[in-house]
Short mmCIF file of C-alpha atoms in Angstrom, two decimals:
data_model
loop_
_atom_site.label_atom_id
_atom_site.label_comp_id
_atom_site.label_asym_id
_atom_site.label_seq_id
_atom_site.Cartn_x
_atom_site.Cartn_y
_atom_site.Cartn_z
CA MET A 24 6.16 45.96 -28.83
CA PRO A 25 4.35 44.50 -32.10
CA HIS A 26 5.32 40.78 -33.09
CA SER A 27 7.16 42.26 -36.45
CA GLU A 28 9.47 44.14 -34.03
CA ASN A 29 10.01 41.50 -31.40
CA PRO A 30 13.44 40.16 -32.38
CA THR A 31 12.37 36.64 -30.36
CA PHE A 32 9.26 36.13 -32.14
CA GLN A 33 11.10 36.68 -35.53
CA THR A 34 13.77 33.82 -34.83
CA GLU A 35 11.56 31.08 -32.83
CA LYS A 36 10.09 28.32 -34.38
CA ALA A 37 6.06 27.87 -34.14
CA SER A 38 6.82 24.77 -31.70
CA GLU A 39 8.99 26.88 -29.73
CA ARG A 40 6.62 29.63 -29.46
CA ILE A 41 3.91 27.09 -28.27
CA SER A 42 6.20 25.48 -25.66
CA ARG A 43 7.09 29.03 -24.52
CA HIS A 44 3.53 30.51 -23.89
CA ALA A 45 2.91 26.89 -22.52
CA ASN A 46 5.78 26.85 -19.92
CA GLU A 47 5.05 30.52 -19.15
CA ILE A 48 1.35 30.26 -18.07
CA ALA A 49 1.79 27.08 -16.21
CA ALA A 50 4.88 28.87 -13.87
CA ARG A 51 1.89 31.80 -13.56
CA LEU A 52 -0.48 29.31 -12.46
CA THR A 53 1.74 27.85 -10.00
CA LYS A 54 3.03 30.69 -8.43
CA ARG A 55 -0.82 31.86 -7.93
CA GLY A 56 -1.33 28.34 -6.48
CA ALA A 57 -3.98 27.42 -9.07
CA VAL A 58 -2.21 24.53 -9.75
CA PRO A 59 -1.25 21.78 -7.15
CA ASN A 60 2.41 20.34 -7.27
CA PHE A 61 3.43 17.47 -9.49
CA GLY A 62 2.94 14.43 -7.72
CA GLU A 63 0.83 15.66 -4.58
CA PRO A 64 -2.49 15.30 -4.57
CA ASP A 65 -5.06 17.80 -3.07
CA ASP A 66 -5.59 18.12 0.39
CA ARG A 67 -8.56 15.43 1.08
CA THR A 68 -8.92 13.08 3.64
CA LEU A 69 -11.23 9.86 4.25
CA ARG A 70 -14.04 10.13 6.19
CA SER A 71 -14.36 8.08 9.34
CA PHE A 72 -17.22 5.49 9.36
CA SER A 73 -20.16 4.78 11.92
CA LEU A 74 -20.15 1.73 13.82
CA GLY A 75 -22.98 0.29 11.85
CA GLU A 76 -20.81 0.49 8.69
CA VAL A 77 -17.66 -1.03 9.97
CA ALA A 78 -20.01 -4.02 11.48
CA GLU A 79 -21.26 -3.96 7.70
CA ILE A 80 -17.97 -4.28 6.38
CA LEU A 81 -16.83 -6.65 8.53
CA GLY A 82 -19.53 -8.78 8.58
CA VAL A 83 -19.81 -8.84 12.42
CA SER A 84 -22.69 -7.41 14.58
CA GLY A 85 -22.52 -3.99 15.82
CA SER A 86 -23.08 -4.85 19.78
CA TYR A 87 -20.05 -7.17 19.28
CA LEU A 88 -17.71 -4.18 18.02
CA ARG A 89 -19.54 -1.92 20.63
CA GLN A 90 -18.36 -4.36 23.41
CA LEU A 91 -14.87 -4.90 22.10
CA SER A 92 -14.88 -1.07 22.42
CA ILE A 93 -15.89 -1.32 25.76
CA ASP A 94 -13.45 -3.80 26.95
CA GLY A 95 -10.89 -1.95 25.30
CA LEU A 96 -10.00 -4.59 22.69
CA GLY A 97 -8.82 -3.59 19.31
CA PRO A 98 -8.33 0.13 18.16
CA THR A 99 -9.95 2.96 20.16
CA PRO A 100 -12.85 4.48 18.24
CA GLU A 101 -13.52 8.07 17.94
CA LEU A 102 -16.65 8.84 20.16
CA GLY A 103 -18.86 11.47 18.98
CA THR A 104 -22.12 13.06 20.19
CA ALA A 105 -24.40 10.99 22.39
CA GLY A 106 -21.26 8.59 22.42
CA ARG A 107 -21.50 7.53 18.80
CA ARG A 108 -18.00 5.19 17.97
CA SER A 109 -16.49 5.56 14.50
CA TYR A 110 -13.34 4.39 12.97
CA THR A 111 -10.77 5.43 10.40
CA LEU A 112 -10.18 2.97 7.58
CA ARG A 113 -6.74 2.41 9.24
CA GLN A 114 -8.41 1.65 12.21
CA ILE A 115 -10.67 -0.88 10.62
CA ASN A 116 -7.70 -2.64 9.18
CA GLU A 117 -6.20 -2.60 12.79
CA LEU A 118 -9.77 -4.24 14.06
CA ARG A 119 -9.04 -6.73 10.97
CA ALA A 120 -5.90 -7.59 12.20
CA TYR A 121 -7.06 -7.99 15.64
CA LEU A 122 -10.05 -10.27 14.81
CA ALA A 123 -7.70 -12.65 12.23
CA SER A 124 -5.93 -13.21 15.60
CA ALA A 125 -8.56 -13.58 17.75
CA ARG A 126 -10.64 -15.73 15.77
CA GLN A 127 -8.23 -17.68 13.65
CA LYS A 128 -10.88 -19.91 12.06
CA GLU A 129 -12.38 -17.15 10.41
CA ALA A 130 -8.88 -15.36 9.55
CA LEU A 131 -9.84 -15.07 5.73
CA LYS A 132 -13.22 -13.43 6.40
CA PHE A 133 -11.20 -10.48 8.12
CA CYS A 134 -7.84 -10.32 6.59
CA PRO A 135 -8.34 -11.49 3.15
CA ARG A 136 -5.01 -10.86 1.92
CA ARG A 137 -3.07 -13.36 -0.47
CA ARG A 138 -1.26 -16.19 1.16
CA GLU A 139 1.71 -17.88 -0.15
CA GLY A 140 0.94 -19.67 -3.29
CA GLU A 141 -1.94 -17.22 -4.64
CA LYS A 142 -0.91 -15.04 -7.22
CA LEU A 143 -1.08 -11.45 -7.87
CA GLN A 144 -4.66 -10.68 -9.18
CA ILE A 145 -4.04 -7.87 -12.02
CA ILE A 146 -7.54 -6.71 -13.50
CA SER A 147 -7.53 -4.80 -16.59
CA VAL A 148 -10.85 -2.57 -17.01
CA ALA A 149 -12.04 -1.63 -20.32
CA GLY A 150 -15.32 -0.17 -21.50
CA SER A 151 -17.87 2.83 -21.42
CA ALA A 152 -17.63 3.29 -17.69
CA SER A 153 -13.74 2.01 -17.18
CA THR A 154 -13.15 5.10 -14.78
CA THR A 155 -16.20 4.67 -12.37
CA THR A 156 -15.78 1.02 -12.41
CA SER A 157 -11.92 1.10 -11.57
CA LEU A 158 -12.91 3.64 -8.97
CA TYR A 159 -15.33 1.75 -6.96
CA LEU A 160 -13.65 -1.74 -7.65
CA ALA A 161 -10.33 -0.48 -6.12
CA GLN A 162 -12.04 1.31 -3.25
CA GLY A 163 -14.30 -1.36 -2.26
CA LEU A 164 -11.46 -3.72 -2.44
CA ALA A 165 -9.47 -1.63 0.01
CA LEU A 166 -12.14 -1.53 2.37
CA GLN A 167 -12.33 -5.16 2.56
CA GLY A 168 -8.96 -5.36 2.96
CA TYR A 169 -6.99 -6.21 0.08
CA ARG A 170 -3.93 -4.17 -0.64
CA VAL A 171 -4.60 -2.38 -3.66
CA LEU A 172 -2.61 -0.98 -6.38
CA ALA A 173 -4.72 1.30 -9.23
CA ILE A 174 -2.83 2.08 -12.29
CA ASP A 175 -4.41 5.01 -14.53
CA LEU A 176 -3.71 4.39 -18.41
CA ASP A 177 -5.64 7.14 -19.52
CA PRO A 178 -3.81 10.26 -20.68
CA ASN A 179 -6.25 12.79 -19.64
CA GLY A 180 -5.92 11.16 -15.77
CA SER A 181 -9.86 10.64 -15.25
CA LEU A 182 -9.40 8.22 -12.76
CA SER A 183 -6.25 10.18 -11.13
CA LYS A 184 -8.63 13.20 -10.95
CA MET A 185 -10.67 11.19 -8.62
CA PHE A 186 -8.26 10.45 -6.20
CA GLY A 187 -7.29 13.94 -6.08
CA TYR A 188 -4.17 14.00 -8.55
CA TYR A 189 -4.19 16.80 -11.23
CA PHE A 190 -1.25 16.61 -13.92
CA PRO A 191 -1.88 19.54 -16.31
CA ASP A 192 -1.03 18.81 -19.75
CA ILE A 193 1.58 21.54 -19.95
CA GLY A 194 4.55 22.35 -17.91
CA PHE A 195 6.01 18.56 -17.79
CA PRO A 196 7.83 17.81 -14.32
CA ASP A 197 11.31 17.01 -14.69
CA HIS A 198 11.04 13.44 -13.85
CA TYR A 199 8.13 10.76 -14.94
CA VAL A 200 4.98 10.55 -12.70
CA SER A 201 3.15 7.68 -14.99
CA MET A 202 3.56 4.59 -15.94
CA TYR A 203 5.70 6.26 -18.92
CA GLY A 204 8.40 6.38 -15.97
CA ALA A 205 8.26 2.13 -15.61
CA LEU A 206 8.04 1.36 -19.41
CA SER A 207 10.47 3.87 -20.70
CA TYR A 208 12.79 2.58 -23.56
CA ASP A 209 15.71 4.90 -21.84
CA ASP A 210 18.42 2.82 -20.26
CA ASP A 211 17.76 5.32 -16.95
CA ARG A 212 14.09 4.31 -16.66
CA SER A 213 12.33 4.81 -13.40
CA SER A 214 11.54 1.93 -11.17
CA MET A 215 8.00 0.92 -10.42
CA SER A 216 7.98 1.86 -6.87
CA SER A 217 9.03 5.54 -8.03
CA VAL A 218 5.63 6.29 -10.10
CA ILE A 219 3.37 4.83 -7.42
CA ARG A 220 1.73 7.26 -5.53
CA PRO A 221 -0.50 7.21 -1.96
CA THR A 222 -4.17 7.72 -2.13
CA HIS A 223 -6.16 8.76 1.00
CA PHE A 224 -7.31 5.37 0.99
CA ASP A 225 -5.29 3.16 3.62
CA GLY A 226 -4.00 0.16 1.71
CA LEU A 227 -4.63 2.03 -1.57
CA ASP A 228 -1.71 3.23 -3.79
CA LEU A 229 -1.85 4.87 -7.61
CA VAL A 230 -0.02 5.12 -10.98
CA PRO A 231 -1.77 8.17 -12.25
CA GLY A 232 -2.27 9.08 -15.88
CA THR A 233 -0.80 11.93 -17.33
CA CYS A 234 -0.31 13.21 -21.26
CA GLU A 235 3.09 11.72 -21.10
CA LEU A 236 1.38 8.30 -21.83
CA GLU A 237 0.42 9.80 -25.27
CA ILE A 238 3.64 10.48 -25.82
CA PHE A 239 4.96 6.98 -24.98
CA GLU A 240 2.40 5.67 -27.18
CA ARG A 241 4.26 7.74 -30.05
CA GLU A 242 7.34 6.41 -29.12
CA SER A 243 5.65 2.90 -29.46
CA THR A 244 4.34 3.36 -32.68
CA LYS A 245 7.82 4.23 -34.17
CA ARG A 246 9.92 1.79 -32.64
CA PHE A 247 6.89 -0.56 -33.83
CA HIS A 248 7.44 0.57 -37.12
CA SER A 249 11.08 1.27 -37.59
CA GLU A 250 12.31 -1.95 -36.17
CA ASP A 251 9.37 -4.04 -38.03
CA LEU A 252 8.27 -5.84 -34.74
CA ARG A 253 5.28 -7.87 -34.53
CA ILE A 254 4.31 -6.43 -31.46
CA ALA A 255 5.99 -3.68 -29.29
CA ASP A 256 7.91 -4.86 -26.35
CA VAL A 257 5.60 -2.48 -24.14
CA SER A 258 3.81 -5.66 -23.14
CA THR A 259 6.88 -7.69 -21.47
CA LYS A 260 7.80 -4.11 -20.32
CA MET A 261 4.53 -4.16 -18.33
CA VAL A 262 4.75 -7.51 -16.96
CA SER A 263 8.31 -6.93 -15.50
CA ALA A 264 7.30 -3.52 -14.06
CA LEU A 265 4.45 -5.17 -12.01
CA LYS A 266 6.53 -7.83 -10.82
CA GLU A 267 8.66 -5.11 -9.22
CA VAL A 268 6.06 -4.62 -6.60
CA GLU A 269 4.24 -7.91 -6.54
CA ALA A 270 4.91 -8.48 -3.16
CA ASN A 271 3.28 -5.14 -2.16
CA TYR A 272 -0.30 -5.90 -3.66
CA ASP A 273 -2.96 -8.60 -3.49
CA VAL A 274 -4.85 -7.08 -6.62
CA VAL A 275 -4.01 -4.43 -9.36
CA VAL A 276 -6.78 -2.70 -10.91
CA ILE A 277 -5.83 -0.96 -14.39
CA ARG A 278 -8.01 1.47 -15.86
CA CYS A 279 -7.23 0.88 -19.42
CA GLY A 280 -6.82 3.92 -21.94
CA GLY A 281 -7.59 4.62 -25.26
CA GLY A 282 -3.76 3.94 -26.45
CA SER A 283 -3.40 0.65 -28.53
CA PHE A 284 0.02 -0.31 -27.00
CA LEU A 285 -0.40 0.50 -23.30
CA THR A 286 -3.88 -1.36 -23.60
CA ALA A 287 -1.98 -4.59 -25.41
CA GLY A 288 0.59 -4.41 -22.52
CA ALA A 289 -2.52 -3.93 -20.03
CA TYR A 290 -4.02 -7.07 -21.43
CA GLU A 291 -1.32 -9.40 -21.39
CA ALA A 292 -0.30 -8.39 -17.68
CA ALA A 293 -3.83 -9.00 -16.45
CA THR A 294 -4.96 -12.15 -14.85
CA GLY A 295 -8.14 -11.12 -15.69
CA VAL A 296 -10.39 -8.67 -17.83
CA LEU A 297 -13.71 -6.77 -16.94
CA LEU A 298 -15.36 -5.24 -19.76
CA THR A 299 -18.26 -2.80 -19.16
CA VAL A 300 -21.36 -2.15 -21.14
CA ARG A 301 -24.22 0.29 -21.16
CA PRO A 302 -27.60 -1.42 -22.02
CA GLU A 303 -28.18 0.33 -25.12
CA TRP A 304 -27.96 -0.90 -28.70
CA PRO A 305 -25.49 1.45 -29.75
CA GLU A 306 -23.13 0.53 -27.01
CA ILE A 307 -23.45 -3.14 -27.34
CA THR A 308 -22.32 -2.72 -30.84
CA SER A 309 -19.56 -0.71 -29.84
CA MET A 310 -18.72 -3.28 -27.22
CA THR A 311 -18.36 -5.97 -29.81
CA MET A 312 -15.74 -3.87 -31.85
CA SER A 313 -13.91 -3.56 -28.65
CA LEU A 314 -13.90 -7.36 -28.51
CA SER A 315 -12.43 -7.32 -32.08
CA VAL A 316 -9.68 -5.07 -31.15
CA LEU A 317 -8.81 -7.05 -27.71
CA SER A 318 -9.04 -10.27 -30.15
CA HIS A 319 -6.77 -8.47 -32.23
CA PHE A 320 -4.01 -7.67 -29.31
CA VAL A 321 -3.99 -11.24 -28.00
CA SER A 322 -3.66 -12.75 -31.53
CA LEU A 323 -0.39 -10.35 -31.80
CA ILE A 324 0.96 -11.12 -28.35
CA GLU A 325 0.45 -14.97 -29.42
CA GLU A 326 1.90 -14.40 -32.65
CA ALA A 327 4.88 -13.03 -31.08
CA GLY A 328 5.28 -16.47 -29.25
CA ARG A 329 3.73 -15.48 -26.14
CA SER A 330 0.58 -17.01 -24.27
CA VAL A 331 -2.18 -14.77 -22.72
CA ASN A 332 -3.68 -16.97 -19.68
CA HIS A 333 -6.35 -15.03 -18.13
CA ASP A 334 -8.22 -16.33 -15.13
CA PHE A 335 -11.33 -14.65 -16.21
CA THR A 336 -12.82 -12.45 -18.60
CA LYS A 337 -16.27 -10.78 -17.55
CA PHE A 338 -18.71 -8.37 -18.38
CA LEU A 339 -20.44 -5.65 -16.43
CA VAL A 340 -23.83 -3.89 -17.30
CA THR A 341 -23.23 -0.22 -15.89
CA ARG A 342 -25.73 2.42 -15.90
CA HIS A 343 -28.59 0.18 -16.16
CA SER A 344 -32.14 1.26 -15.69
CA PRO A 345 -34.16 -1.59 -14.98
CA ARG A 346 -37.74 -0.43 -15.50
CA ASP A 347 -36.58 0.53 -19.55
CA VAL A 348 -38.19 -2.01 -21.60
CA SER A 349 -35.54 -1.59 -24.45
CA GLN A 350 -32.89 -1.88 -21.58
CA GLN A 351 -34.48 -5.03 -20.50
CA GLU A 352 -34.16 -6.59 -23.63
CA ALA A 353 -30.88 -5.86 -24.28
CA VAL A 354 -29.37 -7.14 -20.91
CA ALA A 355 -31.86 -10.47 -21.92
CA LEU A 356 -29.46 -10.35 -25.41
CA LEU A 357 -26.32 -9.96 -23.34
CA ARG A 358 -27.44 -12.57 -20.98
CA ASP A 359 -28.12 -15.07 -23.44
CA SER A 360 -24.89 -14.36 -25.46
CA LEU A 361 -22.36 -14.35 -22.72
CA GLY A 362 -23.64 -16.60 -20.23
CA HIS A 363 -22.02 -16.79 -16.83
CA ASP A 364 -19.17 -14.67 -18.46
CA LEU A 365 -21.98 -11.79 -17.55
CA LEU A 366 -22.03 -10.51 -14.03
CA THR A 367 -25.31 -10.86 -12.20
CA ALA A 368 -25.20 -7.63 -10.45
CA THR A 369 -25.46 -4.65 -12.67
CA VAL A 370 -24.72 -1.16 -11.67
CA TRP A 371 -28.30 0.76 -11.83
CA GLU A 372 -28.14 4.24 -13.62
CA SER A 373 -28.06 6.51 -10.47
CA ASP A 374 -28.20 10.32 -9.31
CA ALA A 375 -26.06 9.58 -6.59
CA ILE A 376 -23.12 7.96 -8.53
CA ARG A 377 -23.25 10.83 -10.94
CA ASP A 378 -23.50 13.76 -7.93
CA ALA A 379 -20.39 11.79 -6.35
CA GLY A 380 -18.84 12.04 -9.43
CA VAL A 381 -19.37 15.81 -9.88
CA LYS A 382 -17.84 16.53 -6.68
CA LYS A 383 -14.80 14.23 -7.73
CA ARG A 384 -15.56 11.65 -4.92
CA SER A 385 -17.05 8.25 -4.65
CA LEU A 386 -20.48 7.56 -2.92
CA TYR A 387 -17.77 5.31 -0.23
CA GLU A 388 -16.23 8.91 0.51
CA LEU A 389 -19.46 10.48 0.96
CA VAL A 390 -22.45 9.88 3.86
CA ALA A 391 -26.09 9.50 2.74
CA GLY A 392 -27.10 12.77 3.58
CA ALA A 393 -24.59 14.38 0.61
CA VAL A 394 -26.51 12.72 -2.22
CA GLY A 395 -29.98 11.87 -0.86
CA ARG A 396 -30.40 8.66 1.30
CA SER A 397 -32.72 6.45 -0.72
CA ALA A 398 -30.53 7.05 -3.96
CA TYR A 399 -27.45 6.34 -1.59
CA GLU A 400 -28.58 3.21 -0.17
CA GLN A 401 -29.60 1.76 -3.71
CA ALA A 402 -26.40 2.93 -5.49
CA MET A 403 -24.16 1.40 -2.81
CA GLU A 404 -26.58 -1.92 -2.80
CA THR A 405 -25.72 -2.16 -6.64
CA LEU A 406 -22.15 -1.35 -6.56
CA ASN A 407 -21.34 -3.66 -3.26
CA SER A 408 -23.10 -6.39 -5.34
CA THR A 409 -20.81 -5.87 -8.30
CA ASN A 410 -17.62 -5.76 -6.16
CA ALA A 411 -18.84 -8.98 -4.21
CA GLU A 412 -19.24 -10.82 -7.15
CA VAL A 413 -15.63 -9.88 -8.49
CA MET A 414 -14.20 -10.55 -5.38
CA ASP A 415 -15.66 -14.11 -4.97
CA ILE A 416 -14.11 -14.52 -8.56
CA ILE A 417 -10.73 -13.88 -6.96
CA SER A 418 -11.30 -16.00 -3.96
CA GLU A 419 -11.91 -18.91 -6.62
CA VAL A 420 -8.81 -18.08 -8.61
CA TRP A 421 -7.19 -18.45 -5.00
CA GLY A 422 -8.99 -21.57 -4.12
CA ARG A 423 -11.01 -20.25 -1.58
CA PRO A 424 -14.68 -20.47 -0.78
CA PRO A 425 -17.02 -17.78 -2.14
CA MET A 426 -18.49 -15.49 0.66
CA TYR A 427 -18.77 -11.64 -0.68
CA VAL A 428 -21.60 -12.29 -2.56
CA MET A 429 -23.66 -14.26 0.40
CA ARG A 430 -22.60 -11.63 2.47
CA ALA A 431 -23.99 -8.77 0.21
CA SER A 432 -27.08 -10.59 -0.07
CA ARG A 433 -27.63 -10.83 3.72
CA THR A 434 -27.05 -6.57 3.70
CA ALA A 435 -29.24 -5.90 0.91
CA GLY A 436 -32.18 -8.04 2.87
CA LYS A 437 -31.71 -5.95 5.74
CA ALA A 438 -31.55 -2.48 3.82
CA SER A 439 -34.76 -3.34 2.38
CA SER A 440 -36.71 -4.80 5.47
#
């Protein structure tokens, strides 16, 4: 029937027609199985880790782990071809618990979870590589035995997709699935725990990012102007929401989005900020603008009578090509300007990281052969060195001695020898 003869077409508004089309397409895609159910990740599992990898992760020798297995101590590894042993991440964490109990003087080394009196670390990550940095930091912390919550504040769900969660921009579910639910201005807002989803990494959970976050930004903007607020109360809501689950985690990693109010909330809730920058002049210029925005957010929070007490604000150079002369100059400028606030390690430009991203995976999830052994090992060295610095910063905040950078240096030395 032509549109002019369709009574539905003649009476419905343009917004209603667009919504009807969106819902109809979403329903058909779901029926065909082309769209995963809301809140359910794709069917993925984390690979097992070889005995050598587990020894490196735990900071012990392979022969020691092999003897534990022979003696029947700790979890029983899977035996592959030629008797090669491998462990799941859950089994690695079981090994941690066993070793912390058997070697109590080294308990912190094997089980780094925060103790009584050590505050939850909330790290807001922003900048040009915030998705990749958040992904590798959250997964790296989980591999080292921390209980981690990753929060995706990107309406496009860039971090969520790396964990296998996909929330289309059409056909909203009948319940909130992002931080929108925990921060909602409605009286019947969701609990923080209700928007947390598991991942395929033992000890690592996720709050997905969806297009709901754009709606929340619009609502916050409307409230801000209509109620003549100095700053919307999303900041206090973010702090309160995280307090609901504080006992369950050691570290929260927040992938900041582009929205102003959610970003302000992430900065107020944070105990630390990690800003990424590529060593190229336009990118550095962009970063200085981001710093101005951060300064503005913090000043608004302070003008509202609240304090922002970050344990650290650090900068990370990413996608670094060390042989590029221009980039060498850019890194030198950053080091001269930022001093110790710039992490010593840089994340190198890497085909391995890029190829893993195309597969919607991290290098931690892949074996070396999937992206080329040489590129894999080089990329892992830079990623692990970066994570080691951040973990030592966390240790310092908790009043513990540093140990991760030293361990990463020893591992790098073995790899290069």
